[in-house]
PDB file of N, CA, C and O in Angstrom:
ATOM      1  N   MET A   1       0.815  -1.186   0.000  1.00  0.00           N
ATOM      2  CA  MET A   1       0.000   0.000   0.000  1.00  0.00           C
ATOM      3  C   MET A   1       0.864   1.258   0.000  1.00  0.00           C
ATOM      4  O   MET A   1       0.482   2.262  -0.579  1.00  0.00           O
ATOM      5  N   SER A   2       2.027   1.208   0.635  1.00  0.00           N
ATOM      6  CA  SER A   2       2.881   2.394   0.679  1.00  0.00           C
ATOM      7  C   SER A   2       3.445   2.726  -0.705  1.00  0.00           C
ATOM      8  O   SER A   2       3.690   3.897  -0.997  1.00  0.00           O
ATOM      9  N   LEU A   3       3.644   1.731  -1.547  1.00  0.00           N
ATOM     10  CA  LEU A   3       4.114   1.990  -2.908  1.00  0.00           C
ATOM     11  C   LEU A   3       3.048   2.745  -3.695  1.00  0.00           C
ATOM     12  O   LEU A   3       3.350   3.723  -4.393  1.00  0.00           O
ATOM     13  N   LEU A   4       1.806   2.328  -3.568  1.00  0.00           N
ATOM     14  CA  LEU A   4       0.704   3.015  -4.239  1.00  0.00           C
ATOM     15  C   LEU A   4       0.577   4.448  -3.723  1.00  0.00           C
ATOM     16  O   LEU A   4       0.373   5.379  -4.506  1.00  0.00           O
ATOM     17  N   TYR A   5       0.703   4.624  -2.420  1.00  0.00           N
ATOM     18  CA  TYR A   5       0.654   5.959  -1.807  1.00  0.00           C
ATOM     19  C   TYR A   5       1.776   6.843  -2.354  1.00  0.00           C
ATOM     20  O   TYR A   5       1.543   7.986  -2.736  1.00  0.00           O
ATOM     21  N   SER A   6       2.988   6.309  -2.436  1.00  0.00           N
ATOM     22  CA  SER A   6       4.130   7.066  -2.962  1.00  0.00           C
ATOM     23  C   SER A   6       3.926   7.452  -4.419  1.00  0.00           C
ATOM     24  O   SER A   6       4.244   8.575  -4.828  1.00  0.00           O
ATOM     25  N   LEU A   7       3.393   6.530  -5.217  1.00  0.00           N
ATOM     26  CA  LEU A   7       3.146   6.826  -6.624  1.00  0.00           C
ATOM     27  C   LEU A   7       2.081   7.906  -6.788  1.00  0.00           C
ATOM     28  O   LEU A   7       2.225   8.812  -7.615  1.00  0.00           O
ATOM     29  N   LEU A   8       1.022   7.816  -6.012  1.00  0.00           N
ATOM     30  CA  LEU A   8      -0.053   8.804  -6.090  1.00  0.00           C
ATOM     31  C   LEU A   8       0.429  10.180  -5.639  1.00  0.00           C
ATOM     32  O   LEU A   8       0.210  11.183  -6.327  1.00  0.00           O
ATOM     33  N   ILE A   9       1.092  10.246  -4.511  1.00  0.00           N
ATOM     34  CA  ILE A   9       1.617  11.517  -4.008  1.00  0.00           C
ATOM     35  C   ILE A   9       2.665  12.061  -4.972  1.00  0.00           C
ATOM     36  O   ILE A   9       2.707  13.264  -5.259  1.00  0.00           O
ATOM     37  N   GLY A  10       3.518  11.203  -5.501  1.00  0.00           N
ATOM     38  CA  GLY A  10       4.537  11.629  -6.459  1.00  0.00           C
ATOM     39  C   GLY A  10       3.933  12.211  -7.724  1.00  0.00           C
ATOM     40  O   GLY A  10       4.400  13.226  -8.241  1.00  0.00           O
ATOM     41  N   ALA A  11       2.876  11.574  -8.217  1.00  0.00           N
ATOM     42  CA  ALA A  11       2.217  12.079  -9.426  1.00  0.00           C
ATOM     43  C   ALA A  11       1.599  13.451  -9.182  1.00  0.00           C
ATOM     44  O   ALA A  11       1.753  14.371  -9.995  1.00  0.00           O
ATOM     45  N   ILE A  12       0.927  13.608  -8.063  1.00  0.00           N
ATOM     46  CA  ILE A  12       0.300  14.897  -7.750  1.00  0.00           C
ATOM     47  C   ILE A  12       1.355  15.966  -7.523  1.00  0.00           C
ATOM     48  O   ILE A  12       1.248  17.090  -8.044  1.00  0.00           O
ATOM     49  N   ALA A  13       2.399  15.644  -6.764  1.00  0.00           N
ATOM     50  CA  ALA A  13       3.456  16.614  -6.470  1.00  0.00           C
ATOM     51  C   ALA A  13       4.219  17.004  -7.736  1.00  0.00           C
ATOM     52  O   ALA A  13       4.532  18.179  -7.945  1.00  0.00           O
ATOM     53  N   GLY A  14       4.500  16.046  -8.597  1.00  0.00           N
ATOM     54  CA  GLY A  14       5.200  16.344  -9.851  1.00  0.00           C
ATOM     55  C   GLY A  14       4.364  17.203 -10.778  1.00  0.00           C
ATOM     56  O   GLY A  14       4.860  18.144 -11.407  1.00  0.00           O
ATOM     57  N   TRP A  15       3.070  16.907 -10.853  1.00  0.00           N
ATOM     58  CA  TRP A  15       2.171  17.713 -11.675  1.00  0.00           C
ATOM     59  C   TRP A  15       2.086  19.138 -11.137  1.00  0.00           C
ATOM     60  O   TRP A  15       2.157  20.104 -11.894  1.00  0.00           O
ATOM     61  N   LEU A  16       1.959  19.263  -9.815  1.00  0.00           N
ATOM     62  CA  LEU A  16       1.871  20.579  -9.183  1.00  0.00           C
ATOM     63  C   LEU A  16       3.149  21.378  -9.398  1.00  0.00           C
ATOM     64  O   LEU A  16       3.099  22.578  -9.712  1.00  0.00           O
ATOM     65  N   ALA A  17       4.290  20.735  -9.281  1.00  0.00           N
ATOM     66  CA  ALA A  17       5.566  21.425  -9.517  1.00  0.00           C
ATOM     67  C   ALA A  17       5.682  21.862 -10.969  1.00  0.00           C
ATOM     68  O   ALA A  17       6.180  22.957 -11.253  1.00  0.00           O
ATOM     69  N   GLY A  18       5.232  21.038 -11.894  1.00  0.00           N
ATOM     70  CA  GLY A  18       5.240  21.412 -13.307  1.00  0.00           C
ATOM     71  C   GLY A  18       4.384  22.637 -13.562  1.00  0.00           C
ATOM     72  O   GLY A  18       4.747  23.523 -14.329  1.00  0.00           O
ATOM     73  N   LYS A  19       3.235  22.722 -12.902  1.00  0.00           N
ATOM     74  CA  LYS A  19       2.359  23.883 -13.041  1.00  0.00           C
ATOM     75  C   LYS A  19       2.996  25.123 -12.419  1.00  0.00           C
ATOM     76  O   LYS A  19       2.898  26.217 -12.965  1.00  0.00           O
ATOM     77  N   LEU A  20       3.657  24.950 -11.286  1.00  0.00           N
ATOM     78  CA  LEU A  20       4.273  26.088 -10.604  1.00  0.00           C
ATOM     79  C   LEU A  20       5.484  26.637 -11.354  1.00  0.00           C
ATOM     80  O   LEU A  20       5.693  27.846 -11.402  1.00  0.00           O
ATOM     81  N   MET A  21       6.266  25.746 -11.945  1.00  0.00           N
ATOM     82  CA  MET A  21       7.537  26.178 -12.529  1.00  0.00           C
ATOM     83  C   MET A  21       7.425  26.609 -13.990  1.00  0.00           C
ATOM     84  O   MET A  21       8.034  27.558 -14.390  1.00  0.00           O
ATOM     85  N   LYS A  22       6.694  25.923 -14.811  1.00  0.00           N
ATOM     86  CA  LYS A  22       6.705  26.242 -16.239  1.00  0.00           C
ATOM     87  C   LYS A  22       5.367  26.148 -16.922  1.00  0.00           C
ATOM     88  O   LYS A  22       5.265  26.380 -18.092  1.00  0.00           O
ATOM     89  N   GLY A  23       4.359  25.733 -16.292  1.00  0.00           N
ATOM     90  CA  GLY A  23       3.126  25.586 -17.029  1.00  0.00           C
ATOM     91  C   GLY A  23       2.714  24.138 -17.156  1.00  0.00           C
ATOM     92  O   GLY A  23       2.622  23.495 -16.528  1.00  0.00           O
ATOM     93  N   GLY A  24       2.715  23.322 -17.991  1.00  0.00           N
ATOM     94  CA  GLY A  24       2.107  22.002 -18.037  1.00  0.00           C
ATOM     95  C   GLY A  24       2.886  20.931 -17.346  1.00  0.00           C
ATOM     96  O   GLY A  24       4.016  21.092 -16.970  1.00  0.00           O
ATOM     97  N   GLY A  25       2.276  19.813 -17.189  1.00  0.00           N
ATOM     98  CA  GLY A  25       2.952  18.679 -16.602  1.00  0.00           C
ATOM     99  C   GLY A  25       3.885  18.020 -17.614  1.00  0.00           C
ATOM    100  O   GLY A  25       4.052  18.501 -18.725  1.00  0.00           O
ATOM    101  N   PHE A  26       4.482  16.932 -17.215  1.00  0.00           N
ATOM    102  CA  PHE A  26       5.467  16.263 -18.066  1.00  0.00           C
ATOM    103  C   PHE A  26       5.025  14.878 -18.481  1.00  0.00           C
ATOM    104  O   PHE A  26       5.822  14.083 -18.933  1.00  0.00           O
ATOM    105  N   GLY A  27       3.782  14.570 -18.285  1.00  0.00           N
ATOM    106  CA  GLY A  27       3.301  13.221 -18.534  1.00  0.00           C
ATOM    107  C   GLY A  27       3.288  12.456 -17.223  1.00  0.00           C
ATOM    108  O   GLY A  27       4.014  12.787 -16.292  1.00  0.00           O
ATOM    109  N   LEU A  28       2.467  11.462 -17.134  1.00  0.00           N
ATOM    110  CA  LEU A  28       2.249  10.765 -15.870  1.00  0.00           C
ATOM    111  C   LEU A  28       3.524  10.144 -15.313  1.00  0.00           C
ATOM    112  O   LEU A  28       3.853  10.340 -14.143  1.00  0.00           O
ATOM    113  N   LEU A  29       4.270   9.423 -16.123  1.00  0.00           N
ATOM    114  CA  LEU A  29       5.465   8.733 -15.628  1.00  0.00           C
ATOM    115  C   LEU A  29       6.522   9.707 -15.126  1.00  0.00           C
ATOM    116  O   LEU A  29       7.067   9.540 -14.037  1.00  0.00           O
ATOM    117  N   LEU A  30       6.811  10.735 -15.903  1.00  0.00           N
ATOM    118  CA  LEU A  30       7.819  11.711 -15.483  1.00  0.00           C
ATOM    119  C   LEU A  30       7.347  12.520 -14.282  1.00  0.00           C
ATOM    120  O   LEU A  30       8.140  12.853 -13.407  1.00  0.00           O
ATOM    121  N   ASN A  31       6.045  12.819 -14.198  1.00  0.00           N
ATOM    122  CA  ASN A  31       5.506  13.498 -13.022  1.00  0.00           C
ATOM    123  C   ASN A  31       5.713  12.657 -11.759  1.00  0.00           C
ATOM    124  O   ASN A  31       6.074  13.181 -10.710  1.00  0.00           O
ATOM    125  N   ILE A  32       5.469  11.358 -11.869  1.00  0.00           N
ATOM    126  CA  ILE A  32       5.653  10.475 -10.719  1.00  0.00           C
ATOM    127  C   ILE A  32       7.119  10.454 -10.291  1.00  0.00           C
ATOM    128  O   ILE A  32       7.435  10.588  -9.108  1.00  0.00           O
ATOM    129  N   ILE A  33       8.023  10.328 -11.249  1.00  0.00           N
ATOM    130  CA  ILE A  33       9.460  10.280 -10.932  1.00  0.00           C
ATOM    131  C   ILE A  33       9.915  11.587 -10.301  1.00  0.00           C
ATOM    132  O   ILE A  33      10.586  11.591  -9.262  1.00  0.00           O
ATOM    133  N   ILE A  34       9.550  12.708 -10.920  1.00  0.00           N
ATOM    134  CA  ILE A  34       9.950  14.015 -10.384  1.00  0.00           C
ATOM    135  C   ILE A  34       9.339  14.235  -9.001  1.00  0.00           C
ATOM    136  O   ILE A  34       9.995  14.751  -8.097  1.00  0.00           O
ATOM    137  N   GLY A  35       8.086  13.835  -8.818  1.00  0.00           N
ATOM    138  CA  GLY A  35       7.426  13.996  -7.529  1.00  0.00           C
ATOM    139  C   GLY A  35       8.046  13.157  -6.427  1.00  0.00           C
ATOM    140  O   GLY A  35       8.218  13.625  -5.299  1.00  0.00           O
ATOM    141  N   ILE A  36       8.400  11.913  -6.734  1.00  0.00           N
ATOM    142  CA  ILE A  36       9.018  11.049  -5.718  1.00  0.00           C
ATOM    143  C   ILE A  36      10.400  11.560  -5.350  1.00  0.00           C
ATOM    144  O   ILE A  36      10.743  11.675  -4.171  1.00  0.00           O
ATOM    145  N   VAL A  37      11.197  11.896  -6.348  1.00  0.00           N
ATOM    146  CA  VAL A  37      12.526  12.455  -6.068  1.00  0.00           C
ATOM    147  C   VAL A  37      12.381  13.802  -5.358  1.00  0.00           C
ATOM    148  O   VAL A  37      13.138  14.124  -4.445  1.00  0.00           O
ATOM    149  N   GLY A  38      11.373  14.575  -5.759  1.00  0.00           N
ATOM    150  CA  GLY A  38      11.109  15.853  -5.100  1.00  0.00           C
ATOM    151  C   GLY A  38      10.736  15.677  -3.641  1.00  0.00           C
ATOM    152  O   GLY A  38      11.106  16.485  -2.794  1.00  0.00           O
ATOM    153  N   GLY A  39       9.996  14.617  -3.331  1.00  0.00           N
ATOM    154  CA  GLY A  39       9.672  14.326  -1.941  1.00  0.00           C
ATOM    155  C   GLY A  39      10.910  14.026  -1.116  1.00  0.00           C
ATOM    156  O   GLY A  39      11.047  14.484   0.025  1.00  0.00           O
ATOM    157  N   ILE A  40      11.833  13.297  -1.705  1.00  0.00           N
ATOM    158  CA  ILE A  40      13.095  12.990  -1.018  1.00  0.00           C
ATOM    159  C   ILE A  40      13.900  14.268  -0.808  1.00  0.00           C
ATOM    160  O   ILE A  40      14.394  14.537   0.293  1.00  0.00           O
ATOM    161  N   VAL A  41      14.007  15.076  -1.861  1.00  0.00           N
ATOM    162  CA  VAL A  41      14.742  16.345  -1.763  1.00  0.00           C
ATOM    163  C   VAL A  41      14.057  17.283  -0.772  1.00  0.00           C
ATOM    164  O   VAL A  41      14.712  17.922   0.050  1.00  0.00           O
ATOM    165  N   GLY A  42      12.728  17.370  -0.848  1.00  0.00           N
ATOM    166  CA  GLY A  42      11.990  18.235   0.067  1.00  0.00           C
ATOM    167  C   GLY A  42      12.160  17.831   1.517  1.00  0.00           C
ATOM    168  O   GLY A  42      12.368  18.673   2.390  1.00  0.00           O
ATOM    169  N   ASN A  43      12.077  16.526   1.807  1.00  0.00           N
ATOM    170  CA  ASN A  43      12.288  16.044   3.177  1.00  0.00           C
ATOM    171  C   ASN A  43      13.688  16.361   3.659  1.00  0.00           C
ATOM    172  O   ASN A  43      13.884  16.793   4.800  1.00  0.00           O
ATOM    173  N   TRP A  44      14.681  16.156   2.818  1.00  0.00           N
ATOM    174  CA  TRP A  44      16.068  16.450   3.192  1.00  0.00           C
ATOM    175  C   TRP A  44      16.254  17.946   3.433  1.00  0.00           C
ATOM    176  O   TRP A  44      16.853  18.352   4.417  1.00  0.00           O
ATOM    177  N   LEU A  45      15.725  18.766   2.514  1.00  0.00           N
ATOM    178  CA  LEU A  45      15.877  20.212   2.612  1.00  0.00           C
ATOM    179  C   LEU A  45      15.201  20.758   3.864  1.00  0.00           C
ATOM    180  O   LEU A  45      15.788  21.554   4.601  1.00  0.00           O
ATOM    181  N   PHE A  46      13.978  20.324   4.128  1.00  0.00           N
ATOM    182  CA  PHE A  46      13.269  20.803   5.307  1.00  0.00           C
ATOM    183  C   PHE A  46      13.930  20.331   6.598  1.00  0.00           C
ATOM    184  O   PHE A  46      13.917  21.042   7.599  1.00  0.00           O
ATOM    185  N   ALA A  47      14.514  19.141   6.596  1.00  0.00           N
ATOM    186  CA  ALA A  47      15.230  18.657   7.775  1.00  0.00           C
ATOM    187  C   ALA A  47      16.471  19.514   8.037  1.00  0.00           C
ATOM    188  O   ALA A  47      16.770  19.858   9.182  1.00  0.00           O
ATOM    189  N   LYS A  48      17.190  19.876   6.973  1.00  0.00           N
ATOM    190  CA  LYS A  48      18.381  20.714   7.127  1.00  0.00           C
ATOM    191  C   LYS A  48      18.028  22.117   7.610  1.00  0.00           C
ATOM    192  O   LYS A  48      18.782  22.731   8.362  1.00  0.00           O
ATOM    193  N   LEU A  49      16.887  22.639   7.153  1.00  0.00           N
ATOM    194  CA  LEU A  49      16.460  23.979   7.548  1.00  0.00           C
ATOM    195  C   LEU A  49      15.630  23.973   8.829  1.00  0.00           C
ATOM    196  O   LEU A  49      15.210  25.024   9.294  1.00  0.00           O
ATOM    197  N   ASN A  50      15.404  22.792   9.383  1.00  0.00           N
ATOM    198  CA  ASN A  50      14.632  22.611  10.606  1.00  0.00           C
ATOM    199  C   ASN A  50      13.217  23.188  10.459  1.00  0.00           C
ATOM    200  O   ASN A  50      12.720  23.885  11.333  1.00  0.00           O
ATOM    201  N   ILE A  51      12.597  22.908   9.323  1.00  0.00           N
ATOM    202  CA  ILE A  51      11.242  23.360   9.029  1.00  0.00           C
ATOM    203  C   ILE A  51      10.328  22.139   9.019  1.00  0.00           C
ATOM    204  O   ILE A  51      10.678  21.094   8.483  1.00  0.00           O
ATOM    205  N   SER A  52       9.148  22.298   9.600  1.00  0.00           N
ATOM    206  CA  SER A  52       8.180  21.210   9.609  1.00  0.00           C
ATOM    207  C   SER A  52       6.867  21.705   9.006  1.00  0.00           C
ATOM    208  O   SER A  52       6.292  22.676   9.480  1.00  0.00           O
ATOM    209  N   LEU A  53       6.436  21.049   7.945  1.00  0.00           N
ATOM    210  CA  LEU A  53       5.137  21.362   7.364  1.00  0.00           C
ATOM    211  C   LEU A  53       4.075  20.536   8.055  1.00  0.00           C
ATOM    212  O   LEU A  53       4.369  19.638   8.830  1.00  0.00           O
ATOM    213  N   MET A  54       2.838  20.810   7.733  1.00  0.00           N
ATOM    214  CA  MET A  54       1.748  20.033   8.314  1.00  0.00           C
ATOM    215  C   MET A  54       1.884  18.565   7.930  1.00  0.00           C
ATOM    216  O   MET A  54       2.481  18.237   6.916  1.00  0.00           O
ATOM    217  N   GLY A  55       1.343  17.710   8.725  1.00  0.00           N
ATOM    218  CA  GLY A  55       1.425  16.286   8.467  1.00  0.00           C
ATOM    219  C   GLY A  55       0.330  15.811   7.539  1.00  0.00           C
ATOM    220  O   GLY A  55      -0.486  16.586   7.059  1.00  0.00           O
ATOM    221  N   GLY A  56       0.326  14.546   7.279  1.00  0.00           N
ATOM    222  CA  GLY A  56      -0.717  13.943   6.461  1.00  0.00           C
ATOM    223  C   GLY A  56      -0.455  14.083   4.972  1.00  0.00           C
ATOM    224  O   GLY A  56       0.641  14.419   4.532  1.00  0.00           O
ATOM    225  N   ILE A  57      -1.492  13.823   4.213  1.00  0.00           N
ATOM    226  CA  ILE A  57      -1.364  13.791   2.768  1.00  0.00           C
ATOM    227  C   ILE A  57      -1.062  15.175   2.196  1.00  0.00           C
ATOM    228  O   ILE A  57      -0.279  15.316   1.265  1.00  0.00           O
ATOM    229  N   VAL A  58      -1.651  16.217   2.779  1.00  0.00           N
ATOM    230  CA  VAL A  58      -1.412  17.578   2.287  1.00  0.00           C
ATOM    231  C   VAL A  58       0.046  17.981   2.518  1.00  0.00           C
ATOM    232  O   VAL A  58       0.695  18.549   1.640  1.00  0.00           O
ATOM    233  N   GLY A  59       0.583  17.658   3.672  1.00  0.00           N
ATOM    234  CA  GLY A  59       1.987  17.946   3.950  1.00  0.00           C
ATOM    235  C   GLY A  59       2.926  17.196   3.028  1.00  0.00           C
ATOM    236  O   GLY A  59       3.933  17.736   2.565  1.00  0.00           O
ATOM    237  N   ASP A  60       2.588  15.935   2.738  1.00  0.00           N
ATOM    238  CA  ASP A  60       3.399  15.136   1.823  1.00  0.00           C
ATOM    239  C   ASP A  60       3.372  15.717   0.408  1.00  0.00           C
ATOM    240  O   ASP A  60       4.404  15.778  -0.268  1.00  0.00           O
ATOM    241  N   ILE A  61       2.199  16.154  -0.039  1.00  0.00           N
ATOM    242  CA  ILE A  61       2.091  16.744  -1.372  1.00  0.00           C
ATOM    243  C   ILE A  61       2.865  18.054  -1.444  1.00  0.00           C
ATOM    244  O   ILE A  61       3.600  18.304  -2.406  1.00  0.00           O
ATOM    245  N   LEU A  62       2.731  18.893  -0.419  1.00  0.00           N
ATOM    246  CA  LEU A  62       3.469  20.168  -0.407  1.00  0.00           C
ATOM    247  C   LEU A  62       4.977  19.950  -0.371  1.00  0.00           C
ATOM    248  O   LEU A  62       5.727  20.621  -1.095  1.00  0.00           O
ATOM    249  N   THR A  63       5.424  19.019   0.450  1.00  0.00           N
ATOM    250  CA  THR A  63       6.854  18.714   0.519  1.00  0.00           C
ATOM    251  C   THR A  63       7.364  18.208  -0.822  1.00  0.00           C
ATOM    252  O   THR A  63       8.409  18.645  -1.309  1.00  0.00           O
ATOM    253  N   GLY A  64       6.637  17.300  -1.445  1.00  0.00           N
ATOM    254  CA  GLY A  64       7.024  16.766  -2.754  1.00  0.00           C
ATOM    255  C   GLY A  64       7.016  17.837  -3.829  1.00  0.00           C
ATOM    256  O   GLY A  64       7.923  17.904  -4.662  1.00  0.00           O
ATOM    257  N   ALA A  65       6.010  18.697  -3.819  1.00  0.00           N
ATOM    258  CA  ALA A  65       5.915  19.748  -4.832  1.00  0.00           C
ATOM    259  C   ALA A  65       7.034  20.772  -4.673  1.00  0.00           C
ATOM    260  O   ALA A  65       7.626  21.221  -5.662  1.00  0.00           O
ATOM    261  N   ILE A  66       7.344  21.137  -3.446  1.00  0.00           N
ATOM    262  CA  ILE A  66       8.429  22.098  -3.218  1.00  0.00           C
ATOM    263  C   ILE A  66       9.768  21.478  -3.598  1.00  0.00           C
ATOM    264  O   ILE A  66      10.599  22.109  -4.252  1.00  0.00           O
ATOM    265  N   GLY A  67       9.991  20.233  -3.208  1.00  0.00           N
ATOM    266  CA  GLY A  67      11.222  19.547  -3.588  1.00  0.00           C
ATOM    267  C   GLY A  67      11.352  19.389  -5.096  1.00  0.00           C
ATOM    268  O   GLY A  67      12.418  19.603  -5.673  1.00  0.00           O
ATOM    269  N   ALA A  68      10.260  19.035  -5.758  1.00  0.00           N
ATOM    270  CA  ALA A  68      10.276  18.896  -7.221  1.00  0.00           C
ATOM    271  C   ALA A  68      10.500  20.246  -7.889  1.00  0.00           C
ATOM    272  O   ALA A  68      11.185  20.335  -8.914  1.00  0.00           O
ATOM    273  N   SER A  69       9.947  21.311  -7.321  1.00  0.00           N
ATOM    274  CA  SER A  69      10.181  22.659  -7.866  1.00  0.00           C
ATOM    275  C   SER A  69      11.648  23.045  -7.763  1.00  0.00           C
ATOM    276  O   SER A  69      12.198  23.659  -8.676  1.00  0.00           O
ATOM    277  N   VAL A  70      12.273  22.670  -6.657  1.00  0.00           N
ATOM    278  CA  VAL A  70      13.718  22.933  -6.504  1.00  0.00           C
ATOM    279  C   VAL A  70      14.502  22.180  -7.573  1.00  0.00           C
ATOM    280  O   VAL A  70      15.404  22.730  -8.201  1.00  0.00           O
ATOM    281  N   ILE A  71      14.139  20.923  -7.805  1.00  0.00           N
ATOM    282  CA  ILE A  71      14.804  20.124  -8.841  1.00  0.00           C
ATOM    283  C   ILE A  71      14.626  20.768 -10.212  1.00  0.00           C
ATOM    284  O   ILE A  71      15.583  20.901 -10.983  1.00  0.00           O
ATOM    285  N   LEU A  72      13.414  21.188 -10.532  1.00  0.00           N
ATOM    286  CA  LEU A  72      13.153  21.813 -11.827  1.00  0.00           C
ATOM    287  C   LEU A  72      13.871  23.146 -11.971  1.00  0.00           C
ATOM    288  O   LEU A  72      14.356  23.481 -13.054  1.00  0.00           O
ATOM    289  N   PHE A  73      13.973  23.908 -10.894  1.00  0.00           N
ATOM    290  CA  PHE A  73      14.692  25.176 -10.922  1.00  0.00           C
ATOM    291  C   PHE A  73      16.175  24.955 -11.205  1.00  0.00           C
ATOM    292  O   PHE A  73      16.771  25.612 -12.062  1.00  0.00           O
ATOM    293  N   VAL A  74      16.776  24.004 -10.505  1.00  0.00           N
ATOM    294  CA  VAL A  74      18.198  23.707 -10.698  1.00  0.00           C
ATOM    295  C   VAL A  74      18.429  23.153 -12.108  1.00  0.00           C
ATOM    296  O   VAL A  74      19.394  23.520 -12.768  1.00  0.00           O
ATOM    297  N   ALA A  75      17.536  22.294 -12.575  1.00  0.00           N
ATOM    298  CA  ALA A  75      17.655  21.756 -13.952  1.00  0.00           C
ATOM    299  C   ALA A  75      17.558  22.882 -14.961  1.00  0.00           C
ATOM    300  O   ALA A  75      18.266  22.879 -15.988  1.00  0.00           O
ATOM    301  N   GLY A  76      16.707  23.859 -14.721  1.00  0.00           N
ATOM    302  CA  GLY A  76      16.583  25.005 -15.610  1.00  0.00           C
ATOM    303  C   GLY A  76      17.841  25.843 -15.653  1.00  0.00           C
ATOM    304  O   GLY A  76      18.178  26.430 -16.690  1.00  0.00           O
ATOM    305  N   LEU A  77      18.572  25.916 -14.556  1.00  0.00           N
ATOM    306  CA  LEU A  77      19.840  26.659 -14.526  1.00  0.00           C
ATOM    307  C   LEU A  77      20.887  26.003 -15.427  1.00  0.00           C
ATOM    308  O   LEU A  77      21.657  26.680 -16.084  1.00  0.00           O
ATOM    309  N   PHE A  78      20.909  24.671 -15.407  1.00  0.00           N
ATOM    310  CA  PHE A  78      21.872  23.944 -16.238  1.00  0.00           C
ATOM    311  C   PHE A  78      21.474  23.914 -17.706  1.00  0.00           C
ATOM    312  O   PHE A  78      22.306  23.731 -18.570  1.00  0.00           O
ATOM    313  N   LYS A  79      20.190  24.063 -17.968  1.00  0.00           N
ATOM    314  CA  LYS A  79      19.678  24.006 -19.323  1.00  0.00           C
ATOM    315  C   LYS A  79      20.087  25.235 -20.145  1.00  0.00           C
ATOM    316  O   LYS A  79      20.282  25.156 -21.331  1.00  0.00           O
ATOM    317  N   LYS A  80      20.209  26.371 -19.469  1.00  0.00           N
ATOM    318  CA  LYS A  80      20.506  27.628 -20.172  1.00  0.00           C
ATOM    319  C   LYS A  80      21.943  27.787 -20.493  1.00  0.00           C
ATOM    320  O   LYS A  80      22.884  27.424 -20.186  1.00  0.00           O
TER     321      LYS A  80
END
């Protein structure tokens, strides 16, 4: 069940980050990958900054979306 939860949260977070950073999503598979990696980056970043977001599904989506946005921002720097 946790794998399904991670995939669902990753897809939503990746889609949300795509909307925040550039406009459309990247397709379901890439949204899931970016969202899951974004969740890992977001958790690491918030732990280093000693920041705690709300718990539950909303907190997980926000953490994943913020982490994925950071990934997309850094990727955009290298792209130019």
